[in-house]
Short mmCIF file of C-alpha atoms in Angstrom, two decimals:
data_model
loop_
_atom_site.label_atom_id
_atom_site.label_comp_id
_atom_site.label_asym_id
_atom_site.label_seq_id
_atom_site.Cartn_x
_atom_site.Cartn_y
_atom_site.Cartn_z
CA MET C 1 26.75 -22.51 24.38
CA LYS C 2 29.21 -19.62 24.31
CA LYS C 3 28.29 -16.73 26.63
CA VAL C 4 29.67 -13.23 26.98
CA PHE C 5 28.96 -10.96 29.95
CA TYR C 6 28.85 -7.17 29.60
CA PRO C 7 28.52 -4.56 32.43
CA GLY C 8 24.86 -3.94 33.09
CA ARG C 9 25.64 -0.37 34.18
CA ILE C 10 26.79 0.38 30.60
CA LEU C 11 24.51 -1.91 28.56
CA GLU C 12 21.24 -1.07 30.32
CA ARG C 13 21.73 2.67 30.85
CA ASN C 14 22.57 5.51 28.50
CA VAL C 15 25.99 6.87 29.32
CA GLY C 16 27.06 8.10 25.86
CA GLY C 17 29.62 6.46 23.54
CA ASN C 18 30.32 3.58 25.91
CA THR C 19 26.72 2.57 25.76
CA THR C 20 26.54 2.94 21.99
CA TYR C 21 29.57 0.70 21.60
CA THR C 22 28.50 -1.94 24.12
CA ARG C 23 24.95 -2.24 22.67
CA ALA C 24 26.26 -2.52 19.16
CA ILE C 25 28.73 -5.34 19.96
CA ALA C 26 26.23 -7.16 22.18
CA SER C 27 23.57 -6.99 19.44
CA GLY C 28 25.90 -8.10 16.64
CA ILE C 29 27.78 -10.84 18.52
CA THR C 30 24.66 -13.00 18.79
CA SER C 31 24.96 -13.69 15.04
CA TYR C 32 28.15 -15.61 15.84
CA GLY C 33 26.39 -17.92 18.26
CA TRP C 34 27.18 -16.00 21.49
CA GLN C 35 24.58 -15.64 24.24
CA VAL C 36 24.64 -12.20 25.91
CA ALA C 37 24.36 -11.74 29.70
CA THR C 38 24.88 -8.76 31.99
CA LEU C 39 26.87 -8.13 35.15
CA PRO C 40 24.68 -6.69 37.87
CA TYR C 41 25.01 -3.09 39.03
CA HIS C 42 22.54 -2.75 41.90
CA SER C 43 25.00 -0.91 44.15
CA LYS C 44 26.28 2.59 43.32
CA ALA C 45 29.41 1.96 45.48
CA ALA C 46 32.24 0.70 43.23
CA ILE C 47 33.57 -1.86 45.73
CA THR C 48 30.12 -3.30 46.52
CA ALA C 49 29.23 -3.40 42.78
CA LEU C 50 32.42 -5.33 42.05
CA LEU C 51 31.57 -7.83 44.79
CA GLU C 52 28.11 -8.26 43.28
CA GLN C 53 29.69 -8.97 39.87
CA ARG C 54 32.15 -11.38 41.42
CA SER C 55 29.32 -13.29 43.05
CA ALA C 56 27.45 -13.43 39.67
CA LEU C 57 30.60 -15.04 38.14
CA ALA C 58 31.23 -17.43 40.98
CA LYS C 59 30.62 -20.68 39.02
CA PRO C 60 32.61 -20.58 35.82
CA LYS C 61 31.54 -22.65 32.79
CA ALA C 62 33.38 -23.54 29.63
CA GLY C 63 32.75 -21.13 26.82
CA GLU C 64 32.09 -18.14 29.07
CA LEU C 65 33.84 -14.82 28.78
CA VAL C 66 33.61 -11.38 30.41
CA HIS C 67 34.01 -8.18 28.39
CA TYR C 68 34.50 -5.01 30.52
CA SER C 69 33.62 -2.50 27.81
CA ALA C 70 34.07 0.88 29.47
CA ASP C 71 37.70 1.39 30.66
CA THR C 72 37.46 -0.07 34.17
CA GLY C 73 36.98 -3.74 35.25
CA PRO C 74 37.90 -6.17 37.99
CA LEU C 75 40.27 -5.41 40.83
CA VAL C 76 41.17 -9.16 41.06
CA PRO C 77 41.10 -11.72 38.23
CA VAL C 78 37.78 -13.41 37.47
CA ARG C 79 37.70 -17.17 36.97
CA ARG C 80 37.04 -17.10 33.26
CA PRO C 81 38.56 -15.50 30.17
CA SER C 82 38.19 -11.72 30.22
CA VAL C 83 38.90 -8.62 28.17
CA VAL C 84 38.76 -4.89 28.84
CA THR C 85 38.24 -2.05 26.40
CA VAL C 86 40.00 1.21 27.35
CA HIS C 87 39.13 4.00 25.01
CA GLY C 88 42.03 6.31 25.76
CA VAL C 89 43.66 8.47 28.42
CA ALA C 90 42.22 11.94 28.10
CA SER C 91 44.29 13.43 30.93
CA ALA C 92 47.48 12.59 29.09
CA VAL C 93 46.53 15.26 26.50
CA ALA C 94 43.92 17.55 28.12
CA GLN C 95 44.10 19.34 31.46
CA GLY C 96 41.12 19.49 33.83
CA VAL C 97 39.37 16.36 32.59
CA ARG C 98 38.99 15.07 36.09
CA ASN C 99 39.96 16.43 39.46
CA PRO C 100 43.11 14.88 41.04
CA LEU C 101 41.16 12.32 43.15
CA GLN C 102 39.00 11.29 40.17
CA GLU C 103 42.09 10.90 38.01
CA ALA C 104 44.02 8.84 40.58
CA THR C 105 40.98 6.59 41.10
CA TRP C 106 40.48 6.12 37.41
CA ARG C 107 44.15 5.29 36.69
CA THR C 108 44.27 2.86 39.56
CA ARG C 109 41.17 1.01 38.34
CA VAL C 110 42.34 0.92 34.70
CA ARG C 111 45.73 -0.39 35.74
CA ALA C 112 44.05 -3.10 37.77
CA ALA C 113 41.73 -3.97 34.89
CA ILE C 114 44.60 -4.35 32.50
CA ARG C 115 46.44 -6.50 34.93
CA CYS C 116 43.50 -8.77 35.82
CA THR C 117 42.16 -9.41 32.29
CA ASP C 118 43.51 -11.52 29.45
CA ALA C 119 43.36 -9.03 26.64
CA LEU C 120 43.13 -5.26 26.06
CA ILE C 121 41.11 -3.55 23.28
CA THR C 122 41.32 0.02 22.26
CA VAL C 123 39.63 1.87 19.43
CA SER C 124 42.34 3.67 17.46
CA GLU C 125 46.08 3.73 16.78
CA SER C 126 46.22 7.06 18.62
CA SER C 127 44.66 5.57 21.73
CA SER C 128 46.99 2.59 21.57
CA GLU C 129 50.07 4.86 21.50
CA THR C 130 48.74 6.83 24.50
CA LEU C 131 48.03 3.62 26.50
CA GLN C 132 51.53 2.32 25.74
CA GLU C 133 53.08 5.57 27.03
CA VAL C 134 50.92 6.05 30.14
CA PHE C 135 50.77 2.44 31.34
CA GLY C 136 54.03 1.12 30.00
CA LEU C 137 52.39 -1.45 27.75
CA ASP C 138 53.84 -3.35 24.79
CA ALA C 139 52.08 -2.66 21.54
CA ALA C 140 51.59 -6.45 21.03
CA ARG C 141 49.42 -6.47 24.17
CA ILE C 142 46.86 -4.12 22.58
CA HIS C 143 44.18 -5.10 20.07
CA VAL C 144 43.08 -2.04 18.01
CA ILE C 145 39.43 -2.51 16.93
CA PRO C 146 37.71 0.70 15.68
CA HIS C 147 34.08 1.35 16.43
CA GLY C 148 31.45 1.51 13.72
CA ILE C 149 28.34 3.55 13.17
CA ASP C 150 24.84 2.79 11.88
CA ILE C 151 24.95 4.58 8.51
CA ALA C 152 21.25 3.91 7.75
CA GLN C 153 20.14 5.43 11.03
CA PHE C 154 21.75 8.74 10.30
CA ALA C 155 21.18 8.88 6.52
CA THR C 156 17.42 8.18 6.63
CA PRO C 157 15.32 11.41 6.74
CA THR C 158 13.41 11.85 10.03
CA VAL C 159 11.30 14.36 11.89
CA CYS C 160 11.80 15.79 15.39
CA THR C 161 9.49 16.20 18.32
CA SER C 162 7.56 19.43 18.69
CA GLU C 163 9.35 20.14 21.99
CA VAL C 164 12.70 20.29 20.22
CA ARG C 165 11.46 21.91 16.99
CA GLU C 166 9.96 24.84 18.92
CA GLN C 167 13.38 25.70 20.39
CA LEU C 168 15.33 25.50 17.18
CA PRO C 169 16.50 28.64 15.29
CA SER C 170 15.85 28.60 11.55
CA GLU C 171 19.61 28.08 10.99
CA TYR C 172 22.06 26.87 13.57
CA LEU C 173 25.51 25.42 14.29
CA LEU C 174 25.35 22.22 16.34
CA TYR C 175 27.35 20.60 19.12
CA LEU C 176 25.95 17.27 20.18
CA GLY C 177 27.48 15.20 22.98
CA ASN C 178 28.13 15.13 26.70
CA VAL C 179 28.71 18.43 28.45
CA GLU C 180 32.05 17.93 30.28
CA PRO C 181 35.44 19.74 30.42
CA ARG C 182 37.23 17.85 27.66
CA LYS C 183 34.61 18.84 25.11
CA ASN C 184 35.96 22.43 25.29
CA LEU C 185 32.53 24.01 25.19
CA ILE C 186 33.42 27.24 27.00
CA GLN C 187 35.82 28.12 24.23
CA LEU C 188 33.23 27.20 21.63
CA VAL C 189 30.56 29.34 23.21
CA ASN C 190 33.07 32.29 23.52
CA ALA C 191 33.76 31.89 19.77
CA VAL C 192 30.13 31.86 18.56
CA ASP C 193 29.16 34.79 20.75
CA HIS C 194 30.78 36.90 17.95
CA LEU C 195 28.87 35.25 15.11
CA GLU C 196 25.48 35.93 13.63
CA ILE C 197 24.48 32.26 13.49
CA PRO C 198 23.49 30.71 16.80
CA LEU C 199 24.89 27.55 18.40
CA VAL C 200 22.64 24.75 19.61
CA VAL C 201 24.08 22.54 22.37
CA ALA C 202 22.41 19.12 22.85
CA GLY C 203 23.45 16.37 25.17
CA ARG C 204 23.40 15.33 28.76
CA THR C 205 25.21 17.15 31.55
CA ALA C 206 28.11 14.88 32.57
CA TRP C 207 30.80 15.51 35.21
CA ASN C 208 32.48 18.71 36.40
CA ALA C 209 30.11 20.68 34.20
CA GLU C 210 28.75 23.37 36.50
CA GLY C 211 30.85 26.18 35.08
CA ILE C 212 30.26 25.07 31.51
CA GLU C 213 26.46 25.08 31.93
CA GLN C 214 26.67 28.54 33.55
CA ARG C 215 28.61 29.88 30.59
CA ILE C 216 26.15 28.38 28.13
CA ALA C 217 23.23 29.92 30.01
CA GLU C 218 24.88 33.34 29.95
CA SER C 219 25.54 33.27 26.20
CA PRO C 220 23.11 35.36 24.07
CA ASN C 221 23.86 33.21 21.03
CA THR C 222 23.53 29.68 22.39
CA VAL C 223 20.49 27.47 22.74
CA ARG C 224 20.72 24.62 25.36
CA LEU C 225 18.46 21.64 24.51
CA GLY C 226 19.69 19.12 27.04
CA PHE C 227 19.52 15.38 26.42
CA VAL C 228 17.61 14.47 23.21
CA SER C 229 16.18 11.25 21.90
CA ASP C 230 17.83 9.21 19.11
CA GLN C 231 15.22 10.48 16.68
CA ASP C 232 15.81 14.13 17.61
CA ARG C 233 19.54 13.58 17.51
CA VAL C 234 19.39 12.47 13.90
CA TYR C 235 17.09 15.35 12.97
CA LEU C 236 19.44 17.92 14.51
CA LEU C 237 22.44 16.50 12.64
CA GLN C 238 20.56 16.38 9.28
CA HIS C 239 19.41 20.03 9.53
CA CYS C 240 22.27 21.95 11.09
CA ARG C 241 24.32 24.36 9.05
CA ALA C 242 27.39 22.59 10.32
CA PHE C 243 28.50 20.32 13.20
CA ILE C 244 31.28 21.72 15.43
CA PHE C 245 33.46 19.48 17.57
CA PRO C 246 36.31 21.42 19.25
CA SER C 247 37.20 18.53 21.64
CA LEU C 248 40.46 18.55 23.64
CA TYR C 249 40.63 14.76 23.44
CA GLU C 250 38.56 11.82 22.13
CA GLY C 251 39.06 8.13 22.61
CA PHE C 252 37.08 7.68 19.37
CA GLY C 253 34.70 10.43 18.32
CA PHE C 254 31.30 8.96 17.47
CA PRO C 255 29.58 12.36 16.90
CA VAL C 256 31.97 13.36 14.11
CA LEU C 257 31.16 10.19 12.05
CA GLU C 258 27.43 10.41 12.88
CA ALA C 259 27.33 14.02 11.63
CA MET C 260 29.09 12.99 8.40
CA ALA C 261 26.65 10.12 7.86
CA ALA C 262 23.76 12.56 8.35
CA GLY C 263 25.12 14.80 5.64
CA ALA C 264 26.42 17.69 7.84
CA PRO C 265 29.55 19.62 7.12
CA VAL C 266 31.91 18.93 10.07
CA LEU C 267 34.57 21.07 11.73
CA ALA C 268 36.77 19.37 14.38
CA THR C 269 40.04 19.42 16.16
CA ARG C 270 42.53 16.60 15.63
CA ARG C 271 43.10 15.76 19.30
CA GLY C 272 43.45 12.16 20.32
CA SER C 273 41.60 9.62 18.07
CA LEU C 274 40.13 12.49 15.99
CA ARG C 275 43.34 12.45 13.96
CA ASP C 276 42.33 8.98 12.83
CA VAL C 277 38.53 9.51 12.69
CA ALA C 278 37.91 13.10 11.48
CA GLY C 279 39.06 12.50 7.85
CA PRO C 280 37.68 15.24 5.55
CA ALA C 281 36.29 17.43 8.37
CA GLY C 282 37.34 21.03 8.39
CA HIS C 283 40.33 21.47 10.69
CA ILE C 284 40.12 23.60 13.85
CA GLU C 285 43.82 24.32 14.23
CA ASP C 286 43.88 25.02 17.99
CA VAL C 287 41.48 24.77 20.95
CA GLY C 288 41.11 28.38 21.97
CA ALA C 289 38.17 30.62 21.13
CA SER C 290 40.08 32.69 18.59
CA ALA C 291 41.19 29.60 16.64
CA ILE C 292 37.63 28.19 16.69
CA GLU C 293 36.21 31.54 15.50
CA THR C 294 38.82 31.70 12.74
CA ALA C 295 37.88 28.23 11.52
CA LEU C 296 34.20 29.04 11.63
CA THR C 297 34.68 32.23 9.71
CA ARG C 298 36.92 30.58 7.11
CA TYR C 299 34.73 27.61 6.38
CA PHE C 300 31.37 29.39 6.54
CA GLY C 301 32.67 31.89 4.06
CA ASP C 302 33.28 29.06 1.58
CA ASP C 303 29.92 27.97 0.15
CA ALA C 304 31.68 25.51 -2.22
CA TRP C 305 33.37 23.74 0.72
CA LEU C 306 30.10 23.52 2.66
CA ARG C 307 28.48 21.88 -0.34
CA ASP C 308 31.34 19.74 -1.57
CA VAL C 309 32.44 18.23 1.77
CA VAL C 310 29.17 16.44 2.28
CA THR C 311 29.66 13.48 -0.07
CA PRO C 312 33.32 12.74 0.99
CA GLY C 313 32.13 12.92 4.61
CA ARG C 314 29.46 10.30 3.96
CA HIS C 315 31.95 8.05 2.13
CA TRP C 316 34.43 8.44 4.92
CA ALA C 317 31.85 7.50 7.60
CA GLU C 318 30.90 4.38 5.64
CA GLN C 319 34.34 2.91 6.28
CA PHE C 320 33.50 2.51 9.99
CA SER C 321 31.26 -0.50 10.02
CA TRP C 322 29.76 -2.26 13.07
CA ASP C 323 29.91 -5.51 11.07
CA LYS C 324 33.71 -5.24 10.87
CA SER C 325 34.01 -4.30 14.52
CA VAL C 326 31.76 -7.16 15.70
CA ALA C 327 33.66 -9.71 13.53
CA ALA C 328 36.98 -8.59 15.11
CA HIS C 329 35.49 -8.87 18.56
CA HIS C 330 34.27 -12.34 17.79
CA ARG C 331 37.72 -13.48 16.59
CA LEU C 332 39.28 -12.20 19.83
CA TYR C 333 36.58 -13.79 21.99
CA GLU C 334 37.16 -17.15 20.26
CA GLU C 335 40.89 -16.88 20.78
CA LEU C 336 40.41 -16.19 24.50
CA ILE C 337 38.03 -19.06 25.24
CA GLN C 338 40.24 -21.51 23.40
CA ARG C 339 43.40 -20.67 25.36
#
């Protein structure tokens, strides 16, 4: 029996795009005859957690493989084939993503994971180029496997909970995703403060977000929903006037494709992987508030664009299939266990 281990801290919790990705691959890979198992995460301390995982992998068996699916992985090699997915290097493009200690720790752990595993996956050509530059890697070392999305989930009409519905304006712009520095939300809030249509911000508070949350709370034109369920997430995307994504950097950019699949007009920057993923989305030329406001004014003054961009957006999103992504992971897994 072939078996693949994924990090329990990613698979069994909800930590954004990394969880979406890991769950999709873990769910789909079983159709290729793989059994799925998890690495334990009982300890919050990184070193202790890694020791727990090493203990769980103490007795290797033929046909087993470990996939570290969220940037970091082992500090020393594990005694079975292994692969790590690194989604990108945000700090190479955007300032203030992490504080200096966080950044040094992250780079040290990613460098160790790359050294200690047998293969490296990333999710776009843009991310591959950044990894080559930052970590001095050869392009042949990197397997580019784009993510997918569940088109049916976002295209099927749904309803939202009364708790969310009661807070929604009749018409709204939407940002949906983690609240953290690289999402550029302070500049977005500064831009919409000058507009008549309100902004709804939905998503969990992530790291280094205190100042961002304070600015959102101060805005007279922004509604903060917090974390929302999958059902409410789909409803918000299906009913917004437009989805706005002014990110400073994305390793992939799930929300942009999800919004397109839901039928929302999308405005986005082209930072990081968004240059590969954003497709027909309206282009936010720069990341400052004035550029965001200019893009909003331009596109919202064009009723034909708001109407005509929906169908190309849906067709674009359909290109990103989990079936294709899972199949590519399976081929790599098979190659690794047969070495």
